[in-house]
Amino acid sequence: MSADHHDLVLTFLSPDRPGILAAVTACVFKAGCDIRDAQQFGDDASRTFFVRMHLSAPVSTSESALSEAIATVAGQLDLRWSLRPWQRKLRSLILVSKYGHCLNDLLHRWRTGLLHTDIVGVVSNHEDFRSLTQWYGLPFHHLPVTPDTKAAQEAKILELVESTQTDLVVLARYMQVLSENLCRQLDGRCINIHHSFLPSFKGASPYKRAYERGVKLVGATAHYVTSDLDEGPIIEQDVVRVNHAMNADEMTNLGREVEARVLARAVRWHVEHRVILNAGKTIVFQ
Ligand SMILES: Nc1nc2c(c(=O)[nH]1)N[C@@H](CN(C=O)c1ccc(C(=O)N[C@@H](CCC(=O)O)C(=O)O)cc1)CN2
């Protein structure tokens, strides 16, 4: 971004037919914009066309003026679109329980400028990561929970999401199943890291069960959270080789490295507006 230009990300989807990209590029060109990066995908199954464009606009072309121009074309082409100024970072709230490897990784990437987001705080049902969070100069919210206090605790989480204007909730090994109501409130803006290569080993203790099964690969899956446990749209996955000589703890230690990098990639892609939901799955313009 230069002093006389500002960057924006345009994403849109539409019924798939020829001429959409030509019309939109002509529109942004007429508005004085330069296309820094563009990616597109036509989904035959849903006959839908998906696009992400990184635009550089002169300061003389305001966000609202560009929005107006795109809205005209969008009306003609039946586009569902969104235009986001790059420097308006999404605000992220991280939830964690007892395992801190994903939280630690996210905080380090954020502090070193590798994550294009503003972290507004950390929430936990345990006290373990108060000092780490405060070391990074971030608010720590201890919200303990039991089956009897779940609704009240979730109400406090929602209050925090609203009061901090959180755009994205990250479950960085937060080991509580979110209620249907909370999932609905956070639909499409809550990412979880599951410590297995889904759909294998859903639910609890995936590494112990992987060890007992004698697998040769273990992995992790980052997905959007839905009320169906471990069933949300997958954003990113990765694996690591294991072998007969490893016990469940060794597999767990290897798996945690995979969890941290998979969650960090998924969060980065989400906050850079690279992920579009499509029929229970995702399109990721990496
Ligand atoms: N609605 C959803 N909530 C959560 C999901 C999800 O996919 N949908 N993912 C989990 C994370 N997770 C697996 O990735 C997971 C976490 C916890 C449990 C579980 O059974 N928890 C017990 C309590 C355990 C405890 O207190 O230590 C429970 O909630 O009763 C299963 C899977 C995050 N939430």
Short mmCIF file of C-alpha atoms and ligand atoms in Angstrom, two decimals:
data_model
loop_
_atom_site.label_atom_id
_atom_site.label_comp_id
_atom_site.label_asym_id
_atom_site.label_seq_id
_atom_site.Cartn_x
_atom_site.Cartn_y
_atom_site.Cartn_z
CA MET A 1 0.00 0.00 0.00
CA SER A 2 1.41 3.47 -0.87
CA ALA A 3 0.53 6.93 0.42
CA ASP A 4 -1.64 7.69 -2.58
CA HIS A 5 -3.31 4.30 -2.84
CA HIS A 6 -5.36 2.10 -0.55
CA ASP A 7 -5.93 -1.66 -0.78
CA LEU A 8 -9.24 -3.50 -0.69
CA VAL A 9 -10.39 -7.10 -1.07
CA LEU A 10 -13.45 -7.79 -3.25
CA THR A 11 -15.05 -11.22 -3.02
CA PHE A 12 -18.17 -12.25 -4.89
CA LEU A 13 -20.13 -15.22 -6.11
CA SER A 14 -22.77 -15.46 -8.80
CA PRO A 15 -24.61 -17.87 -11.06
CA ASP A 16 -21.91 -19.12 -13.44
CA ARG A 17 -21.98 -17.77 -17.00
CA PRO A 18 -19.56 -16.06 -19.41
CA GLY A 19 -18.71 -12.37 -19.04
CA ILE A 20 -18.91 -11.91 -15.24
CA LEU A 21 -15.18 -11.36 -14.69
CA ALA A 22 -14.97 -9.08 -17.76
CA ALA A 23 -17.82 -6.93 -16.41
CA VAL A 24 -16.42 -6.67 -12.89
CA THR A 25 -12.85 -5.96 -14.05
CA ALA A 26 -14.16 -3.26 -16.40
CA CYS A 27 -16.06 -1.73 -13.46
CA VAL A 28 -13.06 -1.63 -11.09
CA PHE A 29 -10.79 -0.40 -13.93
CA LYS A 30 -13.25 2.45 -14.68
CA ALA A 31 -13.10 3.33 -10.96
CA GLY A 32 -9.32 3.73 -11.32
CA CYS A 33 -8.39 0.50 -9.51
CA ASP A 34 -5.49 -1.82 -10.27
CA ILE A 35 -5.98 -5.56 -9.74
CA ARG A 36 -3.02 -6.74 -7.62
CA ASP A 37 -4.23 -10.34 -7.42
CA ALA A 38 -7.28 -12.22 -8.69
CA GLN A 39 -8.42 -15.82 -8.21
CA GLN A 40 -11.61 -17.45 -9.49
CA PHE A 41 -13.36 -20.81 -9.50
CA GLY A 42 -16.43 -22.10 -11.33
CA ASP A 43 -18.19 -24.85 -9.36
CA ASP A 44 -19.92 -27.20 -11.81
CA ALA A 45 -21.88 -28.92 -9.04
CA SER A 46 -23.60 -25.69 -7.89
CA ARG A 47 -23.10 -23.85 -11.23
CA THR A 48 -21.71 -20.98 -9.16
CA PHE A 49 -18.75 -18.70 -9.92
CA PHE A 50 -16.49 -17.51 -7.06
CA VAL A 51 -13.95 -14.69 -7.22
CA ARG A 52 -11.46 -12.94 -4.88
CA MET A 53 -9.70 -9.77 -6.04
CA HIS A 54 -7.03 -7.76 -4.24
CA LEU A 55 -7.52 -4.19 -5.51
CA SER A 56 -5.27 -1.13 -5.23
CA ALA A 57 -7.35 2.05 -5.49
CA PRO A 58 -6.14 5.65 -5.75
CA VAL A 59 -7.07 7.75 -2.71
CA SER A 60 -9.34 9.70 -5.09
CA THR A 61 -11.50 6.55 -5.33
CA SER A 62 -13.16 6.15 -1.93
CA GLU A 63 -14.45 2.85 -0.56
CA SER A 64 -18.01 4.16 -0.83
CA ALA A 65 -17.58 5.30 -4.44
CA LEU A 66 -16.15 1.92 -5.38
CA SER A 67 -18.95 0.15 -3.51
CA GLU A 68 -21.50 2.18 -5.46
CA ALA A 69 -19.90 1.24 -8.78
CA ILE A 70 -19.76 -2.45 -7.87
CA ALA A 71 -23.34 -2.40 -6.58
CA THR A 72 -24.54 -1.33 -10.03
CA VAL A 73 -22.80 -4.24 -11.77
CA ALA A 74 -23.83 -6.59 -8.97
CA GLY A 75 -27.47 -5.75 -9.56
CA GLN A 76 -27.15 -6.50 -13.24
CA LEU A 77 -25.26 -9.78 -12.74
CA ASP A 78 -26.96 -11.04 -9.55
CA LEU A 79 -23.68 -10.99 -7.61
CA ARG A 80 -23.42 -11.62 -3.85
CA TRP A 81 -20.38 -9.53 -2.97
CA SER A 82 -18.40 -7.88 -0.21
CA LEU A 83 -15.70 -5.21 -0.35
CA ARG A 84 -13.36 -4.90 2.65
CA PRO A 85 -10.59 -2.31 3.14
CA TRP A 86 -7.37 -4.22 3.76
CA GLN A 87 -6.26 -2.01 6.63
CA ARG A 88 -9.53 -2.65 8.53
CA LYS A 89 -8.26 -5.83 10.23
CA LEU A 90 -10.78 -8.39 11.51
CA ARG A 91 -10.94 -8.57 15.31
CA SER A 92 -10.26 -12.05 16.76
CA LEU A 93 -11.11 -13.53 20.20
CA ILE A 94 -9.24 -16.73 21.12
CA LEU A 95 -10.73 -19.44 23.36
CA VAL A 96 -8.50 -22.05 25.02
CA SER A 97 -8.73 -24.70 27.76
CA LYS A 98 -5.70 -26.65 29.05
CA TYR A 99 -3.51 -27.13 25.96
CA GLY A 100 -1.64 -23.93 24.98
CA HIS A 101 0.37 -24.91 21.88
CA CYS A 102 -2.10 -23.41 19.38
CA LEU A 103 -2.67 -20.26 21.48
CA ASN A 104 1.09 -19.74 21.87
CA ASP A 105 1.64 -20.14 18.13
CA LEU A 106 -1.16 -17.70 17.22
CA LEU A 107 0.04 -15.06 19.70
CA HIS A 108 3.60 -15.28 18.38
CA ARG A 109 2.49 -15.01 14.74
CA TRP A 110 0.23 -12.04 15.66
CA ARG A 111 2.98 -10.26 17.57
CA THR A 112 5.45 -10.75 14.72
CA GLY A 113 3.03 -9.42 12.09
CA LEU A 114 2.32 -12.76 10.44
CA LEU A 115 -1.44 -12.61 11.15
CA HIS A 116 -3.50 -9.81 9.61
CA THR A 117 -5.85 -9.50 12.57
CA ASP A 118 -6.32 -7.59 15.84
CA ILE A 119 -6.50 -10.01 18.77
CA VAL A 120 -8.94 -8.50 21.27
CA GLY A 121 -8.42 -11.01 24.06
CA VAL A 122 -8.20 -14.59 25.29
CA VAL A 123 -11.00 -16.48 27.04
CA SER A 124 -10.46 -19.67 29.04
CA ASN A 125 -12.37 -21.94 31.38
CA HIS A 126 -9.07 -22.38 33.25
CA GLU A 127 -6.43 -20.02 34.64
CA ASP A 128 -3.43 -21.71 32.93
CA PHE A 129 -2.76 -19.09 30.24
CA ARG A 130 -3.44 -15.84 32.11
CA SER A 131 0.28 -15.00 32.46
CA LEU A 132 1.11 -15.87 28.83
CA THR A 133 -1.78 -13.71 27.60
CA GLN A 134 -0.87 -10.79 29.84
CA TRP A 135 2.77 -11.09 28.75
CA TYR A 136 1.50 -10.26 25.27
CA GLY A 137 -0.37 -7.29 26.77
CA LEU A 138 -3.78 -8.78 26.01
CA PRO A 139 -6.92 -9.06 28.21
CA PHE A 140 -7.48 -12.53 29.76
CA HIS A 141 -11.04 -13.55 30.63
CA HIS A 142 -11.42 -16.53 32.99
CA LEU A 143 -14.91 -17.98 32.41
CA PRO A 144 -15.16 -21.31 34.24
CA VAL A 145 -17.95 -23.64 33.15
CA THR A 146 -19.81 -26.72 34.38
CA PRO A 147 -22.73 -28.52 32.72
CA ASP A 148 -25.06 -26.54 35.06
CA THR A 149 -23.51 -23.13 34.28
CA LYS A 150 -22.96 -23.65 30.51
CA ALA A 151 -25.80 -21.34 29.37
CA ALA A 152 -24.72 -18.50 31.68
CA GLN A 153 -21.06 -18.93 30.70
CA GLU A 154 -21.91 -18.90 27.00
CA ALA A 155 -23.95 -15.73 27.54
CA LYS A 156 -20.80 -14.10 28.97
CA ILE A 157 -18.83 -15.25 25.91
CA LEU A 158 -21.45 -13.66 23.63
CA GLU A 159 -21.41 -10.44 25.67
CA LEU A 160 -17.65 -10.34 25.21
CA VAL A 161 -17.96 -10.98 21.46
CA GLU A 162 -20.33 -8.03 21.22
CA SER A 163 -18.53 -5.66 23.59
CA THR A 164 -15.18 -6.24 21.84
CA GLN A 165 -16.75 -6.09 18.35
CA THR A 166 -15.21 -9.51 17.64
CA ASP A 167 -15.38 -10.63 14.01
CA LEU A 168 -13.80 -14.08 14.49
CA VAL A 169 -13.82 -16.55 17.40
CA VAL A 170 -10.95 -19.04 17.36
CA LEU A 171 -11.26 -22.27 19.36
CA ALA A 172 -7.57 -22.96 19.98
CA ARG A 173 -8.13 -26.28 21.78
CA TYR A 174 -11.15 -25.04 23.67
CA MET A 175 -12.54 -28.30 24.99
CA GLN A 176 -16.21 -27.42 25.49
CA VAL A 177 -18.99 -28.30 23.02
CA LEU A 178 -20.72 -25.03 22.04
CA SER A 179 -24.51 -25.00 22.20
CA GLU A 180 -26.74 -24.77 19.13
CA ASN A 181 -27.60 -21.18 20.06
CA LEU A 182 -23.94 -20.08 20.33
CA CYS A 183 -23.11 -21.86 17.07
CA ARG A 184 -25.96 -20.01 15.35
CA GLN A 185 -24.76 -16.65 16.73
CA LEU A 186 -21.21 -17.38 15.52
CA ASP A 187 -22.17 -19.00 12.20
CA GLY A 188 -19.33 -18.67 9.66
CA ARG A 189 -17.10 -16.76 12.13
CA CYS A 190 -15.94 -19.45 14.56
CA ILE A 191 -12.99 -21.70 13.65
CA ASN A 192 -12.02 -24.84 15.61
CA ILE A 193 -8.91 -27.02 15.48
CA HIS A 194 -9.74 -30.73 15.81
CA HIS A 195 -6.80 -32.93 16.73
CA SER A 196 -7.34 -35.58 14.05
CA PHE A 197 -7.45 -35.88 10.26
CA LEU A 198 -11.25 -35.72 9.92
CA PRO A 199 -13.41 -37.63 9.30
CA SER A 200 -11.18 -40.12 11.12
CA PHE A 201 -11.27 -40.15 14.90
CA LYS A 202 -14.05 -37.65 15.59
CA GLY A 203 -14.76 -36.80 19.23
CA ALA A 204 -12.52 -37.32 22.24
CA SER A 205 -9.00 -38.89 22.57
CA PRO A 206 -8.18 -39.14 18.83
CA TYR A 207 -4.46 -39.80 19.38
CA LYS A 208 -5.06 -42.70 21.81
CA ARG A 209 -7.52 -44.24 19.35
CA ALA A 210 -5.13 -43.65 16.43
CA TYR A 211 -2.36 -45.40 18.36
CA GLU A 212 -4.66 -48.35 19.14
CA ARG A 213 -5.65 -48.55 15.46
CA GLY A 214 -1.99 -48.60 14.36
CA VAL A 215 -2.23 -45.71 11.90
CA LYS A 216 0.85 -44.47 9.97
CA LEU A 217 -0.32 -40.88 9.73
CA VAL A 218 -1.86 -38.54 12.30
CA GLY A 219 -3.13 -35.06 11.57
CA ALA A 220 -5.30 -32.10 12.38
CA THR A 221 -8.31 -30.32 10.88
CA ALA A 222 -9.37 -26.69 11.09
CA HIS A 223 -13.07 -26.20 10.39
CA TYR A 224 -15.90 -23.76 10.93
CA VAL A 225 -17.91 -24.71 14.02
CA THR A 226 -21.46 -25.99 13.65
CA SER A 227 -23.78 -27.58 16.19
CA ASP A 228 -22.87 -30.96 14.68
CA LEU A 229 -19.66 -31.83 16.54
CA ASP A 230 -16.59 -32.09 14.25
CA GLU A 231 -18.84 -31.80 11.15
CA GLY A 232 -18.32 -28.14 10.17
CA PRO A 233 -16.94 -27.03 6.76
CA ILE A 234 -13.24 -27.89 6.56
CA ILE A 235 -10.80 -25.01 5.91
CA GLU A 236 -7.40 -26.74 6.22
CA GLN A 237 -5.88 -30.13 7.10
CA ASP A 238 -2.40 -31.58 7.38
CA VAL A 239 -0.70 -34.80 8.50
CA VAL A 240 2.59 -36.16 9.85
CA ARG A 241 4.03 -39.67 9.52
CA VAL A 242 4.07 -41.90 12.61
CA ASN A 243 5.27 -45.47 13.01
CA HIS A 244 5.15 -48.64 15.12
CA ALA A 245 7.89 -47.42 17.41
CA MET A 246 5.86 -44.45 18.66
CA ASN A 247 3.50 -44.56 21.65
CA ALA A 248 0.36 -42.42 21.95
CA ASP A 249 2.18 -39.60 23.78
CA GLU A 250 4.81 -39.34 21.06
CA MET A 251 2.08 -39.27 18.43
CA THR A 252 0.33 -36.55 20.45
CA ASN A 253 3.48 -34.42 20.57
CA LEU A 254 3.96 -34.72 16.81
CA GLY A 255 0.27 -33.99 16.28
CA ARG A 256 0.42 -30.78 18.28
CA GLU A 257 2.90 -29.25 15.84
CA VAL A 258 0.45 -30.07 13.03
CA GLU A 259 -2.50 -28.61 14.99
CA ALA A 260 -0.69 -25.29 15.50
CA ARG A 261 0.28 -24.81 11.85
CA VAL A 262 -3.11 -25.95 10.51
CA LEU A 263 -5.04 -23.57 12.77
CA ALA A 264 -2.68 -20.67 11.98
CA ARG A 265 -3.13 -21.20 8.23
CA ALA A 266 -6.94 -21.39 8.57
CA VAL A 267 -7.07 -18.20 10.68
CA ARG A 268 -4.73 -16.37 8.28
CA TRP A 269 -6.81 -17.33 5.26
CA HIS A 270 -10.06 -16.33 6.99
CA VAL A 271 -8.79 -12.90 8.11
CA GLU A 272 -7.38 -12.26 4.61
CA HIS A 273 -10.87 -12.95 3.16
CA ARG A 274 -9.55 -15.99 1.24
CA VAL A 275 -12.24 -18.46 2.40
CA ILE A 276 -15.74 -18.67 0.87
CA LEU A 277 -18.34 -21.13 2.14
CA ASN A 278 -19.90 -23.27 -0.55
CA ALA A 279 -22.58 -25.88 0.21
CA GLY A 280 -21.10 -27.14 3.48
CA LYS A 281 -17.58 -27.02 2.06
CA THR A 282 -15.08 -24.21 1.53
CA ILE A 283 -13.30 -22.58 -1.38
CA VAL A 284 -9.87 -21.31 -0.28
CA PHE A 285 -8.08 -18.80 -2.53
CA GLN A 286 -4.62 -19.31 -0.99
N1 LIG B 1 -20.68 -27.09 18.61
C1 LIG B 1 -19.38 -27.44 18.57
N2 LIG B 1 -18.59 -27.13 19.59
C2 LIG B 1 -17.28 -27.46 19.53
C3 LIG B 1 -16.75 -28.16 18.41
C4 LIG B 1 -17.63 -28.42 17.31
O1 LIG B 1 -17.23 -29.00 16.28
N3 LIG B 1 -18.93 -28.05 17.43
N4 LIG B 1 -15.44 -28.58 18.42
C5 LIG B 1 -14.88 -28.62 19.76
C6 LIG B 1 -13.49 -29.12 19.89
N5 LIG B 1 -13.50 -30.56 20.06
C7 LIG B 1 -12.97 -31.29 19.10
O2 LIG B 1 -12.32 -30.74 18.20
C8 LIG B 1 -14.15 -31.14 21.21
C9 LIG B 1 -14.03 -30.52 22.40
C10 LIG B 1 -14.67 -31.06 23.53
C11 LIG B 1 -15.43 -32.17 23.43
C12 LIG B 1 -16.14 -32.69 24.65
O3 LIG B 1 -16.74 -33.71 24.62
N6 LIG B 1 -16.13 -31.87 25.74
C13 LIG B 1 -16.87 -32.19 26.94
C14 LIG B 1 -16.20 -31.57 28.16
C15 LIG B 1 -14.81 -31.95 28.27
C16 LIG B 1 -14.13 -31.24 29.44
O4 LIG B 1 -14.78 -30.60 30.23
O5 LIG B 1 -12.90 -31.34 29.44
C17 LIG B 1 -18.21 -31.48 26.90
O6 LIG B 1 -18.26 -30.36 26.33
O7 LIG B 1 -19.14 -32.00 27.53
C18 LIG B 1 -15.55 -32.79 22.21
C19 LIG B 1 -14.89 -32.28 21.08
C20 LIG B 1 -15.06 -27.34 20.48
N7 LIG B 1 -16.47 -27.12 20.57
#
